[in-house]
PDB file of C-alpha atoms and ligand atoms in Angstrom:
ATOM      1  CA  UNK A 144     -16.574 -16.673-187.518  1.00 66.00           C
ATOM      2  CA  UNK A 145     -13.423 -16.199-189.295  1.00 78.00           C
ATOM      3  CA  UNK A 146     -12.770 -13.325-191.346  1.00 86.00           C
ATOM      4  CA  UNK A 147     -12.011 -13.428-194.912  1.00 93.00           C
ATOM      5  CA  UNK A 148      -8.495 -12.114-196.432  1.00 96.00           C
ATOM      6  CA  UNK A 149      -7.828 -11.457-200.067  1.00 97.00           C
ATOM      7  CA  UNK A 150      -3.995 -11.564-201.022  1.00 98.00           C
ATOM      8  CA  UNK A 151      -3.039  -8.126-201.937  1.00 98.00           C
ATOM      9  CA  UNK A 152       1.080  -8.576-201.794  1.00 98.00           C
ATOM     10  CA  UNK A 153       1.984 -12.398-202.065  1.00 98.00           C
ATOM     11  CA  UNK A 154       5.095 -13.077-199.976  1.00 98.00           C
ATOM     12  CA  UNK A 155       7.398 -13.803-202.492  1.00 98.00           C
ATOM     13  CA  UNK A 156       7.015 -10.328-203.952  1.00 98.00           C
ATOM     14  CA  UNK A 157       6.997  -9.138-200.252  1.00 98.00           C
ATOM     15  CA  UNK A 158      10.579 -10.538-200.167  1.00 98.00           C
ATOM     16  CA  UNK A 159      11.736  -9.836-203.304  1.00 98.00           C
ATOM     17  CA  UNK A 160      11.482  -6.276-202.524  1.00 98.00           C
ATOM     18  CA  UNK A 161      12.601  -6.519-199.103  1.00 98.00           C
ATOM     19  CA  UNK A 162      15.834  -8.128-200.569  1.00 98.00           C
ATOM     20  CA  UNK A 163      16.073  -4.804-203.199  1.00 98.00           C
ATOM     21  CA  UNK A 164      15.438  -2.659-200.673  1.00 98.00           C
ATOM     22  CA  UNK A 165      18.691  -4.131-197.960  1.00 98.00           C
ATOM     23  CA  UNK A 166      20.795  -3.970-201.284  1.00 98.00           C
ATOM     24  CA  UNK A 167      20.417  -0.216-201.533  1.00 98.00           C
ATOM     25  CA  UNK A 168      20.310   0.546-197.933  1.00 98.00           C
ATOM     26  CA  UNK A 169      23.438  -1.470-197.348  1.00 98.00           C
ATOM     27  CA  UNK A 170      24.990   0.344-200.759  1.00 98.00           C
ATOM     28  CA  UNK A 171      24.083   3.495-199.323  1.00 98.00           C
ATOM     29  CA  UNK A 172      25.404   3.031-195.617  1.00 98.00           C
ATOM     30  CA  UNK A 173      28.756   1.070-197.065  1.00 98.00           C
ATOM     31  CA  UNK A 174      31.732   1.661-194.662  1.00 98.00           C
ATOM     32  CA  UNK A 175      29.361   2.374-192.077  1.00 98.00           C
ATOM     33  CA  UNK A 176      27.410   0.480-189.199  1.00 98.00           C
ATOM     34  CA  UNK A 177      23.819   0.770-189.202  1.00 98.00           C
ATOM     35  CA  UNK A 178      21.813   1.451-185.860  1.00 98.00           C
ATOM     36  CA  UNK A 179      17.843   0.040-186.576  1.00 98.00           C
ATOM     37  CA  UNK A 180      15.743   0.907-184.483  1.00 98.00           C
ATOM     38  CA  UNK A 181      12.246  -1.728-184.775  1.00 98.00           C
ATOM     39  CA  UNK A 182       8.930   0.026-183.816  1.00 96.00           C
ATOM     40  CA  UNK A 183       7.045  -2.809-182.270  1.00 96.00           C
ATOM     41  CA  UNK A 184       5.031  -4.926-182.551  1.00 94.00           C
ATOM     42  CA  UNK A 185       3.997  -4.397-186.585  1.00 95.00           C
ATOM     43  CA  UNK A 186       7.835  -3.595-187.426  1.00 97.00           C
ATOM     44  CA  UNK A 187       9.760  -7.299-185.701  1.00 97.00           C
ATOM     45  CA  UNK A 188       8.810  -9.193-189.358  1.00 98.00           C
ATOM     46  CA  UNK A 189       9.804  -6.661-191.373  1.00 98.00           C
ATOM     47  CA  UNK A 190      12.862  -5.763-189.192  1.00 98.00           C
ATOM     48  CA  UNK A 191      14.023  -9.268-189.121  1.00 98.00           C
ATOM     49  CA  UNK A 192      13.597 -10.059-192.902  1.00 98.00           C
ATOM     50  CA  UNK A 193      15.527  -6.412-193.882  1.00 98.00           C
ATOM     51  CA  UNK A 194      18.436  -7.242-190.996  1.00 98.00           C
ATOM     52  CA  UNK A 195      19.351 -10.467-192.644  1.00 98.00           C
ATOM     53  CA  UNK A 196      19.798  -9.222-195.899  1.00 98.00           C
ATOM     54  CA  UNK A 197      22.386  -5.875-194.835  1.00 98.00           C
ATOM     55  CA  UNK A 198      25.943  -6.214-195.779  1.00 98.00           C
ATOM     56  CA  UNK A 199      26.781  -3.331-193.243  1.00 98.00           C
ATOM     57  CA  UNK A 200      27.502  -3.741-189.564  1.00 98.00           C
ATOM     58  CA  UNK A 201      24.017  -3.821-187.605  1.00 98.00           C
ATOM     59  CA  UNK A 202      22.704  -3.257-184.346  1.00 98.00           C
ATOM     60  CA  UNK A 203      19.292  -3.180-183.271  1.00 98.00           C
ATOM     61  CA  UNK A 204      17.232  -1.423-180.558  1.00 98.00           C
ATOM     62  CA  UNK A 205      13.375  -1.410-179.935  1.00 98.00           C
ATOM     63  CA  UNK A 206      10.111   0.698-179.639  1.00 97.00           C
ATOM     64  CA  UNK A 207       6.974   0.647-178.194  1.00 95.00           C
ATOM     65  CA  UNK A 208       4.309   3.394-179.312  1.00 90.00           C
ATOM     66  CA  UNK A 209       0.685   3.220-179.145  1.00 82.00           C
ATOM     67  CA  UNK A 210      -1.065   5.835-182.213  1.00 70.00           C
ATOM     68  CA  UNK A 211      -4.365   2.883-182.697  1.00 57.00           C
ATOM     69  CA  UNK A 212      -6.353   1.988-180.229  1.00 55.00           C
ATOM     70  CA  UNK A 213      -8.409  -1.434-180.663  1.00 51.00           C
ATOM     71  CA  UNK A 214     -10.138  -0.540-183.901  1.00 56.00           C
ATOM     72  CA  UNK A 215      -9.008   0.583-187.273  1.00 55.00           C
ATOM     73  CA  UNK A 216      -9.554   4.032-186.454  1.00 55.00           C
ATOM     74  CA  UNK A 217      -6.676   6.364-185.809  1.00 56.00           C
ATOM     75  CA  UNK A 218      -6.834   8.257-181.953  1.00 55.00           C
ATOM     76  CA  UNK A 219      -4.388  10.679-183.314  1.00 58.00           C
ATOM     77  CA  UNK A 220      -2.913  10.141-179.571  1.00 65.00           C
ATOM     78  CA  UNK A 221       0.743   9.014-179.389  1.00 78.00           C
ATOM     79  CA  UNK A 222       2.402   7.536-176.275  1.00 84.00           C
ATOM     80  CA  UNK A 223       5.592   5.484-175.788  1.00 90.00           C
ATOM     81  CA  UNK A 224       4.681   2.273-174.207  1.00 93.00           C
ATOM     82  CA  UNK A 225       9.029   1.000-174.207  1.00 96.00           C
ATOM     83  CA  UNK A 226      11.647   3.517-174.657  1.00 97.00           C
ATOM     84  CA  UNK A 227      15.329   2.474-176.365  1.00 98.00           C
ATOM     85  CA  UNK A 228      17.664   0.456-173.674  1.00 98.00           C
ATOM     86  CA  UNK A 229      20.399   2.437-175.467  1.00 97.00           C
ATOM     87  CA  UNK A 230      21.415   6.208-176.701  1.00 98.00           C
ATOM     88  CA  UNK A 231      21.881   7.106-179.793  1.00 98.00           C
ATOM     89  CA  UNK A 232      24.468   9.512-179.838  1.00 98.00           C
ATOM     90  CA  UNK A 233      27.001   9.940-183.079  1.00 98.00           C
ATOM     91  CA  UNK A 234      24.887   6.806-184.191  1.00 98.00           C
ATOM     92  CA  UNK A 235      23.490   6.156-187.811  1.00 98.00           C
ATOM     93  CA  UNK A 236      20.302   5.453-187.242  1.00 98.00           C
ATOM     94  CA  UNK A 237      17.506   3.837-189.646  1.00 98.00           C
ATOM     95  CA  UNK A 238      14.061   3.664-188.003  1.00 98.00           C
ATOM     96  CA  UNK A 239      12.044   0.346-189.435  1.00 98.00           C
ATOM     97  CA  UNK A 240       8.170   0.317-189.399  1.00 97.00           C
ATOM     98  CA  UNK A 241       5.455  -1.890-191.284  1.00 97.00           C
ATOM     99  CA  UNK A 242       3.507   1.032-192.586  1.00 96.00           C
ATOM    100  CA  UNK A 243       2.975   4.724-192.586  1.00 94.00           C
ATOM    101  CA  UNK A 244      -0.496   6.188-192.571  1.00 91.00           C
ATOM    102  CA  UNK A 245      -1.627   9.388-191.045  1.00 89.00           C
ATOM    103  CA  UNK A 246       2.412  10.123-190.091  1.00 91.00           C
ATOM    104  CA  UNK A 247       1.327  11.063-186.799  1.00 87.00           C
ATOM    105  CA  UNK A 248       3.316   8.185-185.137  1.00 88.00           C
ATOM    106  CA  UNK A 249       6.732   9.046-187.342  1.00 90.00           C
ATOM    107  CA  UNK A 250       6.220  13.063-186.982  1.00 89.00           C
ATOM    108  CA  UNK A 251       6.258  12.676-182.851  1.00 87.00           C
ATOM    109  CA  UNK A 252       8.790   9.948-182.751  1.00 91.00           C
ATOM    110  CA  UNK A 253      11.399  11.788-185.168  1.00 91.00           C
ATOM    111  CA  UNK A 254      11.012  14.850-183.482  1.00 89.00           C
ATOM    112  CA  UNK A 255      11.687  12.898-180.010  1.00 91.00           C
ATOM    113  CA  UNK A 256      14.682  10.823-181.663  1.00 95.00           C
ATOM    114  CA  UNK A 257      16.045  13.995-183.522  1.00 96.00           C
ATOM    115  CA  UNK A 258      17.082  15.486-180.038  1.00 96.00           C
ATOM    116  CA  UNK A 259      18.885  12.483-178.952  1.00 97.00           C
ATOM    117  CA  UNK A 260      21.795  13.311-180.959  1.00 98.00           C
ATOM    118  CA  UNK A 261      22.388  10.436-183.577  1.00 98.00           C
ATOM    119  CA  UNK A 262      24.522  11.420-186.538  1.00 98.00           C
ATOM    120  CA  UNK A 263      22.007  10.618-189.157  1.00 98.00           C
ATOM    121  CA  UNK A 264      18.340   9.525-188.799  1.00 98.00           C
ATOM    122  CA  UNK A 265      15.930   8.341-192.226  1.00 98.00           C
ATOM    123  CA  UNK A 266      13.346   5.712-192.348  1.00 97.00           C
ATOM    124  CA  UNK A 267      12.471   2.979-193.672  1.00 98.00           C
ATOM    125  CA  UNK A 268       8.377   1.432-194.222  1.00 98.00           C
ATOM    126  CA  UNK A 269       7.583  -1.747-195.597  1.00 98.00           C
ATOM    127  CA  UNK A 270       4.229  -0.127-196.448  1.00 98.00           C
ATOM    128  CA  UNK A 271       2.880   3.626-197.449  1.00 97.00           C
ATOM    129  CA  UNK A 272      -0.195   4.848-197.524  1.00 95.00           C
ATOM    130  CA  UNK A 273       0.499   8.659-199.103  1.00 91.00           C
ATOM    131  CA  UNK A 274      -3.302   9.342-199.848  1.00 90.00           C
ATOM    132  CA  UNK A 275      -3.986   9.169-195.980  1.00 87.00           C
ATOM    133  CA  UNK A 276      -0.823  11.287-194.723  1.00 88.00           C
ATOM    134  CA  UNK A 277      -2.103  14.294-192.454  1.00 86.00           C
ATOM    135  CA  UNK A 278       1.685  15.135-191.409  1.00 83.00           C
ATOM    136  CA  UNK A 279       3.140  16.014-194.637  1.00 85.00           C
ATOM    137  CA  UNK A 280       6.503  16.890-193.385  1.00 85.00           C
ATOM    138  CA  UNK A 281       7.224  13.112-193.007  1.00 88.00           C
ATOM    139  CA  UNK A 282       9.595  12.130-195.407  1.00 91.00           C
ATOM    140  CA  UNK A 283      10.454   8.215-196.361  1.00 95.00           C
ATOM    141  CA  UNK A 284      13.714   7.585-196.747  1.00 97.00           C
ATOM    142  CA  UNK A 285      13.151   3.889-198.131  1.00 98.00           C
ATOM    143  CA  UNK A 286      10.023   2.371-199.087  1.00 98.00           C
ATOM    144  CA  UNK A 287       8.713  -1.197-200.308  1.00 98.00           C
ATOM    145  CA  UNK A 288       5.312  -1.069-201.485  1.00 98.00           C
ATOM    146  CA  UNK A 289       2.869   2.015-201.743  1.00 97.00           C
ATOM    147  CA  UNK A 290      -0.464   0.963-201.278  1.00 97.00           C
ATOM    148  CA  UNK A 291      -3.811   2.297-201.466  1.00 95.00           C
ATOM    149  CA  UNK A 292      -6.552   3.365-198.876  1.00 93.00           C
ATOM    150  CA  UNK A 293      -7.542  -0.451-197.945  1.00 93.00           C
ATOM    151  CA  UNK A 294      -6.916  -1.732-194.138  1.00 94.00           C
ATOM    152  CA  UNK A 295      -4.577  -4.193-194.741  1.00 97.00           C
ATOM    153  CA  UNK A 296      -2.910  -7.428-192.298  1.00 98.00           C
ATOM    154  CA  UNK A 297       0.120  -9.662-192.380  1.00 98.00           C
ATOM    155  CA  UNK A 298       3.729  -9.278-191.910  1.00 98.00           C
ATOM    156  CA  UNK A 299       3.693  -8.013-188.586  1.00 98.00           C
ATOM    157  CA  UNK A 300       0.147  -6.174-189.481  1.00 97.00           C
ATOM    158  CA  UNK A 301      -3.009  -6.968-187.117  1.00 96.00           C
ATOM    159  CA  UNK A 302      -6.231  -6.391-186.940  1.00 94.00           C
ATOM    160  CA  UNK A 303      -7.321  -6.052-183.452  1.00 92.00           C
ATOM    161  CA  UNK A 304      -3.821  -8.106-182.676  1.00 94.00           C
ATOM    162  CA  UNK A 305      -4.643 -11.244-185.241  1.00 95.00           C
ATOM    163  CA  UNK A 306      -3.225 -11.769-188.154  1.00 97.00           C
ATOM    164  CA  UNK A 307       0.329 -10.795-187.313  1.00 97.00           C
ATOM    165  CA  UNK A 308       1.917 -13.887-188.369  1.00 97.00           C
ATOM    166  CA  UNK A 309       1.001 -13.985-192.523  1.00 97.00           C
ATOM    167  CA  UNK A 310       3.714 -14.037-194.495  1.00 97.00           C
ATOM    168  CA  UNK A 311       2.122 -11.894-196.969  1.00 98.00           C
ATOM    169  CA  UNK A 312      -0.101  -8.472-197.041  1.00 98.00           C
ATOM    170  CA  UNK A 313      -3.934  -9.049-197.062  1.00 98.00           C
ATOM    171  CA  UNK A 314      -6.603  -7.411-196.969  1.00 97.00           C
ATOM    172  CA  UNK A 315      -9.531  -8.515-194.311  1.00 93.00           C
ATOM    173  CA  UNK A 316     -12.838  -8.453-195.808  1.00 90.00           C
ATOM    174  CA  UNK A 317     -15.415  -7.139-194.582  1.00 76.00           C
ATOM    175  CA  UNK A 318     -18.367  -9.853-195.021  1.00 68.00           C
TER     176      UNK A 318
HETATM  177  P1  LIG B 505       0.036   6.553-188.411  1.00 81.39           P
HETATM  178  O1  LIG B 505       0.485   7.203-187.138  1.00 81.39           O
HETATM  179  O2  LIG B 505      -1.375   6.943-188.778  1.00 81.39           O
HETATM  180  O3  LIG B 505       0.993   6.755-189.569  1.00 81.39           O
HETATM  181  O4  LIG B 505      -0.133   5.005-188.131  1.00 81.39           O
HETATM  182  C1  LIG B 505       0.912   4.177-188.010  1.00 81.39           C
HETATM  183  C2  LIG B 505       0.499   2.907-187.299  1.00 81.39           C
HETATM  184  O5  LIG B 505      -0.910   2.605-187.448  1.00 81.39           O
HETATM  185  C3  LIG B 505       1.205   1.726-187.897  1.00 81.39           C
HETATM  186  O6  LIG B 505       2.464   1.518-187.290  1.00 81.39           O
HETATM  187  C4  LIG B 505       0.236   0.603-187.642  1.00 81.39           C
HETATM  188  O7  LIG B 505       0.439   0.044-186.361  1.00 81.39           O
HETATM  189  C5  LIG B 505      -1.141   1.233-187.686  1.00 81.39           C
HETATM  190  N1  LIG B 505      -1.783   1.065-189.003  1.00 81.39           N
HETATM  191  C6  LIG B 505      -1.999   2.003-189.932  1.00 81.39           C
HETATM  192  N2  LIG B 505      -2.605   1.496-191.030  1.00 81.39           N
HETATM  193  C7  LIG B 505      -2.754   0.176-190.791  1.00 81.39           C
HETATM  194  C8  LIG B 505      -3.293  -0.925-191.566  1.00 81.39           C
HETATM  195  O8  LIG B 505      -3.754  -0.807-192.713  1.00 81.39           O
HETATM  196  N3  LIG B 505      -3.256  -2.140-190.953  1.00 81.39           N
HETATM  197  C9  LIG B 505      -2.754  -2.340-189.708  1.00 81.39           C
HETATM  198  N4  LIG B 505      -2.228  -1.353-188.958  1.00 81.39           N
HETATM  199  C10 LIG B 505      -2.233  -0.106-189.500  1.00 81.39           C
HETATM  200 MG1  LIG B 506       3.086   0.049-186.072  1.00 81.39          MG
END
C-alpha cells in the first residue's frame, strides 16, 4: 500500500530559501573559494540546488556516514561508510546536510574533520530539528527551515530509502 504524504514545505519555498541562503553564504565567503563537503545520500539534492546558486569558487567532496539504521529510530552509532578522496588542509570548508536531529552525526564528524586541518569549517542544514538535539555543542552555521518534531521525506530525505526524489518536504502519514 502506498503511504500517504502531507506537504509540509512546498518546493518553491524550498528553493526560495535555498536561493537566500547561497546569497549570504557566497556574501560571506566573497574573495574566497568554498570547499563543500555533501554528506550522502540525504545531502546530493540539497548540495546540488545550494552549489548552483554560489557566486564563489566551489569544489566539492563527499561523505558517507551511517547514524539510522532502517527505521526512524536513531542507533546513536556513527560509522563512516566513504571517507573524502581529498584533504582538507588550509581549505574553507562548508559541510552540507539535509537535516540535523539528535547532532550525534555532526558532533563525531566535526570533531573528525576539525583535526584534518582546514582553515575554516561551519555548516550548513537544509533542515533543523532543535527540540530533538542531544549534542548541544553543535552549532549551525546556516540554516533553511527549522522544523518541528514530525519525521519528515523529500529532498534527498527517505524513509526506509523511498521518497528521496520529492522536490518538496513531506511528511509520511502514518495511516
Ligand atoms: P542526527 O545524528 O540525529 O542529527 O541525525 C542525522 C541524520 O538522521 C540525518 O542526516 C538523516 O539521515 C537522518 N534523519 C533525521 N531526522 C530525519 C527525518 O525526519 N527524516 C529522514 N531522515 C532523518
Ligand atoms: Mg543524512
Amino acid at each position: 500500500m502506498e503511504d500517504k504524504i502531507r506537504v509540509l514545505i512546498p518546493e518553491e519555498d524550498v528553493n526560495r530559501k535555498i536561493s537566500e541562503i547561497a546569497a549570504l553564504i557566497s556574501r560571506d565567503y566573497a574573495g574566497k573559494a568554498l570547499h563543500l563537503i555533501c554528506i550522502l545520500k540525504g545531502g546530493v539534492f540539497f548540495t546540488c540546488e545550494l552549489a548552483k546558486r554560489l557566486t564563489v569558487p566551489v569544489s566539492l567532496d563527499f561523505m558517507s556516514v551511517s547514524s539510522y539504521g532502517s527505521g526512524t529510530q536513531s542507533s546513536g552509532v556513527v560509522k563512516i561508510i566513504k571517507d573524502l578522496d581529498e584533504p582538507l588542509e588550509g581549505k574553507d570548508v562548508l559541510i552540507v546536510e539535509d537535516i540535523i536531529d539528535s547532532g550525534r552525526t555532526l558532533a563525531y564528524l566535526m570533531e573528525i574533520l576539525e583535526k584534518r586541518g582546514p582553515k575554516s569549517i561551519r555548516l550548513c542544514t537544509l533542515l533543523d530539528k532543535p527540540e530533538r538535539r542531544v549534542k548541544k555543542q553543535v552549532k549551525v552555521d546556516y540554516t533553511c527551515f527549522g522544523i518541528p518534531d514530525e519525521f519528515v521525506v523529500g529532498y534527498g530525505l527517505d524513509y526506509d530509502q523511498k521518497y528521496r526524489n520529492l522536490p518538496y518536504i513531506g511528511v509520511v502519514e502514518q495511516q
